[in-house]
Tab-separated table of C-alpha atoms and ligand atoms in Angstrom:
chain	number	residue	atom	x	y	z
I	654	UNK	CA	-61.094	-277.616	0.152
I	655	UNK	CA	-58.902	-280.351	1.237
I	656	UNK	CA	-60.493	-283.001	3.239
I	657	UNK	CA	-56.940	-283.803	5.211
I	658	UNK	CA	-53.176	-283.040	4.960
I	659	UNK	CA	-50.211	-284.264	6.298
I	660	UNK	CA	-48.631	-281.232	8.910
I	661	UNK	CA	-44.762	-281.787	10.069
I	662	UNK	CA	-46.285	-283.918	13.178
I	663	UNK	CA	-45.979	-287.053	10.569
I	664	UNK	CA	-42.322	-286.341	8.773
I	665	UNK	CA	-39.523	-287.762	10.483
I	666	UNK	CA	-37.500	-285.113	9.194
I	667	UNK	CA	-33.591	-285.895	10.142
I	668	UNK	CA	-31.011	-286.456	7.855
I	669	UNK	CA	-33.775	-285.563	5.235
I	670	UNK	CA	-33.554	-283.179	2.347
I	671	UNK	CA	-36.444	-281.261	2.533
I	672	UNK	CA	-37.640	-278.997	-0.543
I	673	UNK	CA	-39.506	-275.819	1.361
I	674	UNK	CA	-41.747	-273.958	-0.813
I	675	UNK	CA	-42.289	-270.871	0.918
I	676	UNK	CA	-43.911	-267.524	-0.729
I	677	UNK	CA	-40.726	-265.029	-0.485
I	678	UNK	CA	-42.859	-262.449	-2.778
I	679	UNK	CA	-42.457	-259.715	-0.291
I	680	UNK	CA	-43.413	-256.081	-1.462
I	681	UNK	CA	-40.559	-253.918	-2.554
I	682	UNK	CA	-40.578	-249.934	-2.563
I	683	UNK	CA	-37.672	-247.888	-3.845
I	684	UNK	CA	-35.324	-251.644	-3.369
I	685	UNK	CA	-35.888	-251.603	-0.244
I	686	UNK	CA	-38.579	-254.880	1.317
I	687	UNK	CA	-40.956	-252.765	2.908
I	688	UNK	CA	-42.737	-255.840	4.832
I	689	UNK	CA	-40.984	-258.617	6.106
I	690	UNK	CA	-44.304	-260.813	7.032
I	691	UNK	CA	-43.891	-263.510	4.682
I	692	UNK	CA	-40.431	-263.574	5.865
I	693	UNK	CA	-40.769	-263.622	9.504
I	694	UNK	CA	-43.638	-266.408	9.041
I	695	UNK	CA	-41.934	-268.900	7.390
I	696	UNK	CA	-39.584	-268.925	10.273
I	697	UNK	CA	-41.123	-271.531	12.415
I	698	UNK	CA	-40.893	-274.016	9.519
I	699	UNK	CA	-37.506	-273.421	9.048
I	700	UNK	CA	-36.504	-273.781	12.671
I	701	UNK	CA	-38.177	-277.246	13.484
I	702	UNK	CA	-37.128	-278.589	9.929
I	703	UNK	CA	-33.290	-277.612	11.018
I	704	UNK	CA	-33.623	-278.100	14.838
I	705	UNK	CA	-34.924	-281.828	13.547
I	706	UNK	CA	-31.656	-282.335	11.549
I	707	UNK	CA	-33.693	-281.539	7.747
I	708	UNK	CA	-31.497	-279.321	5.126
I	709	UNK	CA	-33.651	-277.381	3.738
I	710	UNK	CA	-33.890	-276.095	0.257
I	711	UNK	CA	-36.045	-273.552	-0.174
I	712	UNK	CA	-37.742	-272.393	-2.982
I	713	UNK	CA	-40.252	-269.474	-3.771
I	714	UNK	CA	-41.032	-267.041	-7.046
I	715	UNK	CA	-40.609	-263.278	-6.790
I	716	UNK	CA	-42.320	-260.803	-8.497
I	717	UNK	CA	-43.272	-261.546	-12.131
I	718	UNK	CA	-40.027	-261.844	-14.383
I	719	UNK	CA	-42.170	-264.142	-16.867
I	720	UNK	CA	-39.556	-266.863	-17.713
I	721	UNK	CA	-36.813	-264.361	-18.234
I	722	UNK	CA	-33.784	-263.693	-15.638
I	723	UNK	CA	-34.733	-259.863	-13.954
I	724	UNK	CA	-31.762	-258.716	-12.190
I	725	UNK	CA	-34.045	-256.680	-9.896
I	726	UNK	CA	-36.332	-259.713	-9.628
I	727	UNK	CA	-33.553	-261.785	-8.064
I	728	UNK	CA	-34.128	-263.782	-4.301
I	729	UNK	CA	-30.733	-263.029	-3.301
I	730	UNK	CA	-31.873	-259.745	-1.119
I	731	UNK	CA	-34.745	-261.683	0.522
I	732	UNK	CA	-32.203	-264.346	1.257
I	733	UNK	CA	-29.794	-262.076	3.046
I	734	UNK	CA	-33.361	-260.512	4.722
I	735	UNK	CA	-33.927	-264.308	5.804
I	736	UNK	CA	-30.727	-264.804	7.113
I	737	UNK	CA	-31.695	-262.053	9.568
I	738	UNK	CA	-34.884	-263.208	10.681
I	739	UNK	CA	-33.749	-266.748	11.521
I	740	UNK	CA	-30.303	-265.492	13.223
I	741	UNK	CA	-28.915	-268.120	11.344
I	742	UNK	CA	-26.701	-268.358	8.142
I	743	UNK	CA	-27.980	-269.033	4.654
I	744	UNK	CA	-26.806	-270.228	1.214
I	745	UNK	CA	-27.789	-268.972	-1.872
I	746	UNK	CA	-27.488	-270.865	-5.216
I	747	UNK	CA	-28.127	-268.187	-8.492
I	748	UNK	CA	-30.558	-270.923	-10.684
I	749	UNK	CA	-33.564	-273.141	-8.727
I	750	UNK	CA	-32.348	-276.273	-10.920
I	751	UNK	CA	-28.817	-277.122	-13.056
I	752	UNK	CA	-25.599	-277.253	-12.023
I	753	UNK	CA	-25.030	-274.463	-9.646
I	754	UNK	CA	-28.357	-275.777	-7.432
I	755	UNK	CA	-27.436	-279.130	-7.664
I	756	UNK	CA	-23.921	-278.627	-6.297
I	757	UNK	CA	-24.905	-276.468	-3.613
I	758	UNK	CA	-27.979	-279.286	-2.541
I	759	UNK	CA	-25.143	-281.807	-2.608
I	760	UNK	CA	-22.945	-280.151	-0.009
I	761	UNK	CA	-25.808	-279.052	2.424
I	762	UNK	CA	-25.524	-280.799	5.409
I	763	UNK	CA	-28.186	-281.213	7.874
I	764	UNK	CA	-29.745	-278.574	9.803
I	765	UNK	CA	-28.300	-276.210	7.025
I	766	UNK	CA	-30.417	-273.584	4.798
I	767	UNK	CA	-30.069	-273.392	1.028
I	768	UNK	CA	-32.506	-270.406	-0.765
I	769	UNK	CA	-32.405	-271.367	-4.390
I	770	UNK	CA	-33.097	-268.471	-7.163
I	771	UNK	CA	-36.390	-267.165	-8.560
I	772	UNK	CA	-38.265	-270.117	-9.725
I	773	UNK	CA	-40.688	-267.434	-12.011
I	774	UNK	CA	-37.004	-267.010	-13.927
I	775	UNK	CA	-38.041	-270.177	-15.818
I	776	UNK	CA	-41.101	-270.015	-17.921
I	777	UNK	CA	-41.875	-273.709	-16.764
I	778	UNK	CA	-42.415	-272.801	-13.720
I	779	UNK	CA	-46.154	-270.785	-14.318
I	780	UNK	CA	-46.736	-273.456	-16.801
I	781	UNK	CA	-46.370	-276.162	-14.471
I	782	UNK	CA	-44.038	-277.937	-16.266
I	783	UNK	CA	-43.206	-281.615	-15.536
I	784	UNK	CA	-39.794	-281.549	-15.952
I	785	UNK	CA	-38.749	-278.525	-14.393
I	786	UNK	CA	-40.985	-280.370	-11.167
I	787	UNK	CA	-38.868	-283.268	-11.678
I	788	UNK	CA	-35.816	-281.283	-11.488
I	789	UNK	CA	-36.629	-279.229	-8.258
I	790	UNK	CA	-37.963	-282.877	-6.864
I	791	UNK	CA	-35.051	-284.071	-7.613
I	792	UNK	CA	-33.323	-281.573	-5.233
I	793	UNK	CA	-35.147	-283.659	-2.403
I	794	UNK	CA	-36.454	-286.564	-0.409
I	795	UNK	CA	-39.398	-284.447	1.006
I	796	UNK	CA	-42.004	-281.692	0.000
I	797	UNK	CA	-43.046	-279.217	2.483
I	798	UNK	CA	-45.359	-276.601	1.640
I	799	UNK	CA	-45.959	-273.281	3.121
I	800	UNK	CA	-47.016	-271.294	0.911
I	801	UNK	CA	-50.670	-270.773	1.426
I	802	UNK	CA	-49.997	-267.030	-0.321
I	803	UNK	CA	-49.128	-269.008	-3.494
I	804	UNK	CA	-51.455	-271.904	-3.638
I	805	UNK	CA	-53.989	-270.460	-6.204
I	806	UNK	CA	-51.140	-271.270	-8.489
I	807	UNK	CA	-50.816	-274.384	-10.601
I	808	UNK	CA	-47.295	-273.645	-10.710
I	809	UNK	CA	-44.277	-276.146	-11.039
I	810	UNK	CA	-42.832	-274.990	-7.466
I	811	UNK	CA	-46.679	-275.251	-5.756
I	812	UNK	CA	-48.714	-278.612	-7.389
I	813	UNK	CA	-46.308	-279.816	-9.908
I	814	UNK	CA	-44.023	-281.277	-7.128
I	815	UNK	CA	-46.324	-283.069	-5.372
I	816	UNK	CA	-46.393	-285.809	-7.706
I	817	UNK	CA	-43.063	-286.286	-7.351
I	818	UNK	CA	-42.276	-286.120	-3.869
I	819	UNK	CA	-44.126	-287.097	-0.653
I	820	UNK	CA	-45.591	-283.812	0.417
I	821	UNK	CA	-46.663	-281.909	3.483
I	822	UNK	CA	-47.896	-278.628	4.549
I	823	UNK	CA	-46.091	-276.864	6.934
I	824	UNK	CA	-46.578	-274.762	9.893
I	825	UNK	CA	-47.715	-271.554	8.168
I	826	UNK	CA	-49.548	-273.582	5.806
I	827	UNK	CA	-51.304	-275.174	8.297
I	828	UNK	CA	-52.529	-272.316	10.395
I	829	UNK	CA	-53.569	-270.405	7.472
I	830	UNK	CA	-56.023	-273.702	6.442
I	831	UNK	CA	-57.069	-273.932	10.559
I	832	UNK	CA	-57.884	-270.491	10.432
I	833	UNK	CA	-59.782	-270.408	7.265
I	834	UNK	CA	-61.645	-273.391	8.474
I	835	UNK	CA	-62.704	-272.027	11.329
I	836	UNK	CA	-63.961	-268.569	9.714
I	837	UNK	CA	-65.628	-269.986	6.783
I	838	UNK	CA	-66.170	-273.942	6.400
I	839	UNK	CA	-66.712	-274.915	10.207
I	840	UNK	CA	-67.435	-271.478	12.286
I	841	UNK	CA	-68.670	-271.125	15.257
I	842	UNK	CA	-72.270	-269.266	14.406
I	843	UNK	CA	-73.247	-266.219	13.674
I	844	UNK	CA	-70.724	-265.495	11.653
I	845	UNK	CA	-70.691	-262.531	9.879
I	846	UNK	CA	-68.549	-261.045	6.691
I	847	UNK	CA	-67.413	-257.616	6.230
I	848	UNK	CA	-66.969	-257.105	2.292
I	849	UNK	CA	-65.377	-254.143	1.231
I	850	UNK	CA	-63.642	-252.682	-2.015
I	851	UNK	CA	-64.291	-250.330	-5.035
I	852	UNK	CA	-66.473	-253.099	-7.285
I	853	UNK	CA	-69.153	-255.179	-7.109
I	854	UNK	CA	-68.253	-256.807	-10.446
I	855	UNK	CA	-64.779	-257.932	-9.336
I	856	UNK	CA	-66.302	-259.669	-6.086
I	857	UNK	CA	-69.777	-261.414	-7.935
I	858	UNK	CA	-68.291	-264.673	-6.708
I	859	UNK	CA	-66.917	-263.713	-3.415
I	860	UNK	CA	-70.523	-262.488	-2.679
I	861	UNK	CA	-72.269	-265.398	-3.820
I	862	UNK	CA	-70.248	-267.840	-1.602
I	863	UNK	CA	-70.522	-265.458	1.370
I	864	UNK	CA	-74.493	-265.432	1.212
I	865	UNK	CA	-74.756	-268.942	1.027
I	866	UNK	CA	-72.266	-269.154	4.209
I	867	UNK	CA	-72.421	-266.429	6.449
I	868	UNK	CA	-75.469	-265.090	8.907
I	869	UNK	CA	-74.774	-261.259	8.179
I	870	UNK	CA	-72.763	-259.790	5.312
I	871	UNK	CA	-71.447	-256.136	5.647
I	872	UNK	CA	-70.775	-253.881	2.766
I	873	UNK	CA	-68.394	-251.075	2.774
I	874	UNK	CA	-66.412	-249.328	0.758
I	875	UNK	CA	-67.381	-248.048	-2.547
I	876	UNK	CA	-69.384	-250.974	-3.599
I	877	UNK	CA	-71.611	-250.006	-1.061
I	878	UNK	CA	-72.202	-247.085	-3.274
I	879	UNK	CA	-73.528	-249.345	-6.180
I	880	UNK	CA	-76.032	-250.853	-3.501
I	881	UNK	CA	-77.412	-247.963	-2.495
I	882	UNK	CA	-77.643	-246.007	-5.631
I	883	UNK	CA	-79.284	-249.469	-6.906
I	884	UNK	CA	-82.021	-248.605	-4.319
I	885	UNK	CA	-83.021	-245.251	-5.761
I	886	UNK	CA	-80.587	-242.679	-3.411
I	887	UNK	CA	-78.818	-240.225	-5.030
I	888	UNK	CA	-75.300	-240.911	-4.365
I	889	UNK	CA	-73.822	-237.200	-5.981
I	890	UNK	CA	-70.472	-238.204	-7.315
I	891	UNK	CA	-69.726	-241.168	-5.520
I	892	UNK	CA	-67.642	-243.891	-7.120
I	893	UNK	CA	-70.003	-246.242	-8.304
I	894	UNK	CA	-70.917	-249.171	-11.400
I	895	UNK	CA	-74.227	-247.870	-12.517
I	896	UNK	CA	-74.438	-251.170	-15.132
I	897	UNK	CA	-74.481	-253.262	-11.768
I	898	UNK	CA	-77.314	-252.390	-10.278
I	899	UNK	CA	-79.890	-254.977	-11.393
I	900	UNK	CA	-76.774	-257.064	-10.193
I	901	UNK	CA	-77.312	-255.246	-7.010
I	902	UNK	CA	-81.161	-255.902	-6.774
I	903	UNK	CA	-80.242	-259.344	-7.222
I	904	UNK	CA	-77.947	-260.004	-4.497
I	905	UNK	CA	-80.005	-258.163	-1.899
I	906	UNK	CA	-82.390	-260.522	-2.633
I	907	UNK	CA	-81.031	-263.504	-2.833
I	908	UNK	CA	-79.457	-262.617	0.459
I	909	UNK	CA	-83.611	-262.079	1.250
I	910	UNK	CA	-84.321	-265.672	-0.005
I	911	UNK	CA	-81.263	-266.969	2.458
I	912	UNK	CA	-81.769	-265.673	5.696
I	913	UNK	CA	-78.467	-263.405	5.359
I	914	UNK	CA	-78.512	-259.789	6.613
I	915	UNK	CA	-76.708	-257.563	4.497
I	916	UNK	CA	-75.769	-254.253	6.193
I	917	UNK	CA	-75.029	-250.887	3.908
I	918	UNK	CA	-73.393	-247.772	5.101
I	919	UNK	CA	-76.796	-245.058	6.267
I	920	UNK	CA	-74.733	-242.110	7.013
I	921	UNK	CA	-71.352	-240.794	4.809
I	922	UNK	CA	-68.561	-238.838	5.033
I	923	UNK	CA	-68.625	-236.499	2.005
I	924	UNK	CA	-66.268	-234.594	0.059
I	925	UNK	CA	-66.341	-232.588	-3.164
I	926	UNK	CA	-62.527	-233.575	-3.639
I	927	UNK	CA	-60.640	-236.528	-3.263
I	928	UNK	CA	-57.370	-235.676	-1.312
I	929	UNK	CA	-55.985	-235.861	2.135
I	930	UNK	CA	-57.111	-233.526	4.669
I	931	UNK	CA	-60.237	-232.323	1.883
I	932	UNK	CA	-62.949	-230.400	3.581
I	933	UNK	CA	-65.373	-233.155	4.552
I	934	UNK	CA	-68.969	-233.819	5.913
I	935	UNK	CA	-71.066	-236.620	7.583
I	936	UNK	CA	-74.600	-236.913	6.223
I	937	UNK	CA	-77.209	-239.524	6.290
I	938	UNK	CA	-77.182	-241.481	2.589
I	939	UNK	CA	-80.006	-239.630	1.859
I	940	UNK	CA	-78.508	-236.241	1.641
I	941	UNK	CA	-75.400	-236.678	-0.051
I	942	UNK	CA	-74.372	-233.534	-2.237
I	943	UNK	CA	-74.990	-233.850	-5.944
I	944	UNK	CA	-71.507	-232.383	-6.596
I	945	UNK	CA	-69.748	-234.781	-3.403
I	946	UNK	CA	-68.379	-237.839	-3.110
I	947	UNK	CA	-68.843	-240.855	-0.478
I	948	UNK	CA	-65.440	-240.940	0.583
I	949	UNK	CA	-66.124	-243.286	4.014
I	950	UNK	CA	-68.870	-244.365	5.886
I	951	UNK	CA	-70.193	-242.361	8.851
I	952	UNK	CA	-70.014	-242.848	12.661
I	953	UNK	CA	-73.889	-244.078	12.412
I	954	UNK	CA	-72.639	-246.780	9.998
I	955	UNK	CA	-69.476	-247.032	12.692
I	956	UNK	CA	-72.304	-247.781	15.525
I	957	UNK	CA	-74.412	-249.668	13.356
I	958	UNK	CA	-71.571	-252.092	12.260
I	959	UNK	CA	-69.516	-252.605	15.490
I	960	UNK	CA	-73.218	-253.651	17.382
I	961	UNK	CA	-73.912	-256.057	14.757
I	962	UNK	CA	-69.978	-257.758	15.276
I	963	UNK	CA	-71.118	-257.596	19.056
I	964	UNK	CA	-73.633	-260.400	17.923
I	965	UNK	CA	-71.258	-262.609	15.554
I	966	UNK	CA	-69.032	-265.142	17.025
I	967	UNK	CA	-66.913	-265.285	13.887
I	968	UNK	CA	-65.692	-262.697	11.385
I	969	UNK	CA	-64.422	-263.001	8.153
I	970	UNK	CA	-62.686	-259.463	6.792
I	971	UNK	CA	-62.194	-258.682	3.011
I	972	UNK	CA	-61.597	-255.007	2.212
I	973	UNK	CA	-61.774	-251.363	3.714
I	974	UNK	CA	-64.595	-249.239	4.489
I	975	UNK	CA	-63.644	-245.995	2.943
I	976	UNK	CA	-60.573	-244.535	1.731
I	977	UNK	CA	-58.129	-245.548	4.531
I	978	UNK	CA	-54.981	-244.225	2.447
I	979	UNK	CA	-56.124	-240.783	3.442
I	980	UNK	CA	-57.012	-239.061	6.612
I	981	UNK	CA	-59.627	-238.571	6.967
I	982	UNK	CA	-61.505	-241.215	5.480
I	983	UNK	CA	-60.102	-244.263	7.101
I	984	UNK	CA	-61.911	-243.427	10.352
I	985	UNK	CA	-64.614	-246.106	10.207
I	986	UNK	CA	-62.213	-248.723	8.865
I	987	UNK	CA	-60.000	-247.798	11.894
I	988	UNK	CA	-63.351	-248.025	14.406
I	989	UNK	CA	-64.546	-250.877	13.355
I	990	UNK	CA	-61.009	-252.315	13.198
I	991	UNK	CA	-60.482	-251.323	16.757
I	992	UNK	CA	-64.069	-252.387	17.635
I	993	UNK	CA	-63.084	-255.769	15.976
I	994	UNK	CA	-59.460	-256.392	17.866
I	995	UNK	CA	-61.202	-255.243	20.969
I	996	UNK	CA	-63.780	-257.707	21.107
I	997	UNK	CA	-61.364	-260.534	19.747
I	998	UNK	CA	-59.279	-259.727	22.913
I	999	UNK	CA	-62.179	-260.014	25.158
I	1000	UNK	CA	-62.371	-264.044	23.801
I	1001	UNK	CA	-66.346	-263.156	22.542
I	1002	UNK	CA	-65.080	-263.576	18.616
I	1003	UNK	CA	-62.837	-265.123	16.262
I	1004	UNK	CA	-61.738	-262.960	13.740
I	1005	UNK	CA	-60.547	-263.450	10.716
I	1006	UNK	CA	-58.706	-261.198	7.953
I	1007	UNK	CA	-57.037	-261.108	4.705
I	1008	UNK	CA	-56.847	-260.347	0.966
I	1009	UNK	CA	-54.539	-257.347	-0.516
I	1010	UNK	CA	-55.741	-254.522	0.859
I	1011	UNK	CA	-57.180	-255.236	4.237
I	1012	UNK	CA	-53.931	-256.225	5.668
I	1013	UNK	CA	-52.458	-253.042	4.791
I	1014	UNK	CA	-55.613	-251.124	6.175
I	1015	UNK	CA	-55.761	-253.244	9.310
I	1016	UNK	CA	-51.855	-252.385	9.945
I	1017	UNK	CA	-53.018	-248.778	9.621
I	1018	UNK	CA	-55.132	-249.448	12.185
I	1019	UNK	CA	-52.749	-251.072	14.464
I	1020	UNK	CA	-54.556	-254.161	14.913
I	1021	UNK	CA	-52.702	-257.223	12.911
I	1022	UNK	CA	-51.230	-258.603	16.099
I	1023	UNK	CA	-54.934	-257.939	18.012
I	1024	UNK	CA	-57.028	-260.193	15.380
I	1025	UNK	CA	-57.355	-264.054	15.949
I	1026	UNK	CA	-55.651	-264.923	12.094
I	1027	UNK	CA	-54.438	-262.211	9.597
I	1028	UNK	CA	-53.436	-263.988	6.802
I	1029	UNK	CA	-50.526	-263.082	4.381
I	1030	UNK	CA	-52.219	-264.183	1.126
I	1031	UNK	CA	-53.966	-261.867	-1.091
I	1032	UNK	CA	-55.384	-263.495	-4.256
I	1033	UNK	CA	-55.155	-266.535	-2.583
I	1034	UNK	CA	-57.410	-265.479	0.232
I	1035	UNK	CA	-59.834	-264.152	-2.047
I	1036	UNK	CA	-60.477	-267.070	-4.237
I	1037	UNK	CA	-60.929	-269.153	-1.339
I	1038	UNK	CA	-63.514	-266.528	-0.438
I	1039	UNK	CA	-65.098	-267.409	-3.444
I	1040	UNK	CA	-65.166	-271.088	-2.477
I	1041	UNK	CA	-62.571	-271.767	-5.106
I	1042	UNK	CA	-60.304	-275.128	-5.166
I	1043	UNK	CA	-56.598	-274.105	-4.554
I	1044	UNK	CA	-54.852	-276.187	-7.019
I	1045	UNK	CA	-51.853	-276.172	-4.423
I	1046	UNK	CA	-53.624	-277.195	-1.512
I	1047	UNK	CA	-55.937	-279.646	-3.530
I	1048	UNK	CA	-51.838	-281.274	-3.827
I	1049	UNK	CA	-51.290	-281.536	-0.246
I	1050	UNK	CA	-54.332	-283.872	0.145
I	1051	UNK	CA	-53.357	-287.035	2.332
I	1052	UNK	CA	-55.328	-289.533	0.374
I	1053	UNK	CA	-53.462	-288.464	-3.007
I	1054	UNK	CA	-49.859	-288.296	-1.503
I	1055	UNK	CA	-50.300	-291.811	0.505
I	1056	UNK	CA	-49.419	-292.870	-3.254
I	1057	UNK	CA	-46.059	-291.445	-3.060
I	1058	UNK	CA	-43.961	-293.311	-0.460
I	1059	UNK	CA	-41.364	-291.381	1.669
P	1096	LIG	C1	-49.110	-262.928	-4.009
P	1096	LIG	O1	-48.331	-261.999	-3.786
P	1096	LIG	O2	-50.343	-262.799	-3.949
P	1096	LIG	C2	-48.539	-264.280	-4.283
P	1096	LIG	O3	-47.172	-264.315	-4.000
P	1096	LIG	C3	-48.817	-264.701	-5.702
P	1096	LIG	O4	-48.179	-263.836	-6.601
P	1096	LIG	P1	-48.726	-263.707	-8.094
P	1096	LIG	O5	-50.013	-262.942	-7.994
P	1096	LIG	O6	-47.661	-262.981	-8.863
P	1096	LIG	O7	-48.965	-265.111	-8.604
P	1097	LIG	MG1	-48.814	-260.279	-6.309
């Protein structure tokens, strides 16, 4: 991870243009944005850059139009959605670079919003292309980043502009890094992970960094199953990777070898079908049903989990416990969420949350506004679970950009 990065505290920002990369990849369902997160948390970087006499120009990708122009891929909508959040008016400029942008850059006057078009529209931008980095830094004085969300990309809009412009995270950016610093890199001890999520094999690497980090590691969801069915019990019909359980064997001892507790579901709720409302049970992990499936894990595993996260002072969460789409299997995710806010609330731990999923199951649960930091990335979040470099914030570091003067 970065060692240091300039935040907005060291740009004197008036009367300069400032090029915002924000992540404005909000989820879309029937064309309608169906969460306005990323939205609403880029706001505070907006405001001070404007209330300090900046124009901004913002730039983000949406969706995955792979170099081509998508009509249903376009920024405009989550422009006008913008506009809303901030109260304020904003311009809109139908290509990120060429003569449309660069007209509309040259009349913005300070303290004035420009969103410029899809930068995914142009195939440079994925590739990191220098020139089309040149181009949008050309748009600018400044680089601000806040797109934590986005910085597992190499992308032209992410790392390629920082060698072009003087660059520095901004205010989302920044509490996304202090909150992943203080979960993960400098926490306050025990800290504890809860891991959740239907594979093993997609979350090798997330585990391995965990077990060299954290005190106590939680497994839930249905690579739990793989776990336990590793150890000899008969999981019935469970979802499960049968080729990982030497992989398993492995990991629980390694964890052995490291001092980290792992902690696997002992009781399950059962079902023979997978569907909302299905006729379900609650049986130790020993018993489960040859013809039923784990579906969730029990309230034992509910007790079991929420007194260990009584003992952590930090808490890093990556996935669901059980099937929290459908009732009624997203009762221990929804305990142990509660459990979680409850005891954040009470100042005893710092809690930490993030990646795909878990967002949308800790929304079920009510408790995104109750944790200490939810963040908005996904893929992001997970690869920095996994100890990975983030090309984007790798960029932002101080040392580098002290090269490139303002
Ligand atoms: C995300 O939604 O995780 C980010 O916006 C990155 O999008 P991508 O996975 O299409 O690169
Ligand atoms: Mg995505």
């Amino acid at each position: 991870m970065v060692a240091t990065f300039k935040t907005l505290d060291s740009l004197d920002a008036a009367g300069r243009k400032v090029l915002l990369r924000a992540d404005l990849n909000v989820p879309v369902r029937d064309g309608k944005i169906s969460d306005t997160t990323r939205i609403e948390r880029v706001v505070p970087t907006l405001r001070e850059l404007t209330d300090k006499g900046a124009s901004v120009i913002l730039v983000s990708h949406f969706d995955r139009p792979k170099g081509k122009r998508v009509p249903e891929m376009s920024l405009e909508p989550v422009a006008i959605a913008l506009a809303t959040a901030l109260g304020r008016p904003v311009s809109f400029a139908t290509d990120c670079i060429g003569p449309d942008a660069e007209a509309a850059v040259e009349t913005l006057r300070p303290g004035e919003i420009l969103v410029l078009e899809n930068t995914r529209y142009h195939a440079g931008e994925e590739a990191n292309d220098a020139d089309l980095a040149e181009k949008l830094a050309r748009h600018a004085d400044v680089f601000v980043n806040d797109a934590f969300s986005a910085a597992h990309r190499a992308h032209a809009s992410t790392e390629g502009v920082t060698r072009f412009l003087p660059s520095f995270a901004g205010r989302l950016m920044e509490a996304e890094l202090n909150a992943l610093d203080a979960a993960l890199e400098n926490p306050e001890r025990p800290v504890g992970a809860i891991v959740g999520g239907a594979k093993i094999s997609t979350k090798l690497d997330l585990i391995g960094n965990l077990l060299a980090k954290v005190d106590v590691l939680i497994i839930g969801g249905a690579m739990a199953n793989t776990f336990l069915a590793a150890q000899g019990v008969s999981m019935g019909k469970s979802l499960q990777e049968a080729d990982m359980h030497a992989t398993a064997l492995q990991i629980l001892s390694d964890a052995k070898a490291r001092g980290c507790e792992i902690v696997l579901p002992v009781d399950a709720v059962t079902a023979t079908e997978f569907k909302a409302g299905a006729a379900s049970k609650v049986v130790p992990v020993t018993a489960i049903d040859a013809d039923a499936m784990m579906l969730d894990a029990g309230p034992e595993t509910v007790k079991l989990v929420i007194a260990k996260l009584a003992g952590l002072k930090t808490l890093v969460w990556n996935g669901p416990f059980g099937a929290f789409e459908i009732t009624p299997f997203d009762a221990a995710t929804n305990a142990v969420a509660q459990a979680a806010a409850a005891l954040t609330e009470e100042g005893k731990l710092k809690s930490v949350a993030g990646g795909g999923d878990t967002v949308s199951a800790l929304r079920h649960a009510g408790v995104v506004d109750r944790m200490s930091y939810v963040s908005t990335a996904g893929g992001a979040f997970l690869e920095w679970l996994e100890g990975k470099t983030l090309p984007g914030i790798m960029a932002l570091n101080a040392v580098a950009q002290d090269a490139i003067p303002l």
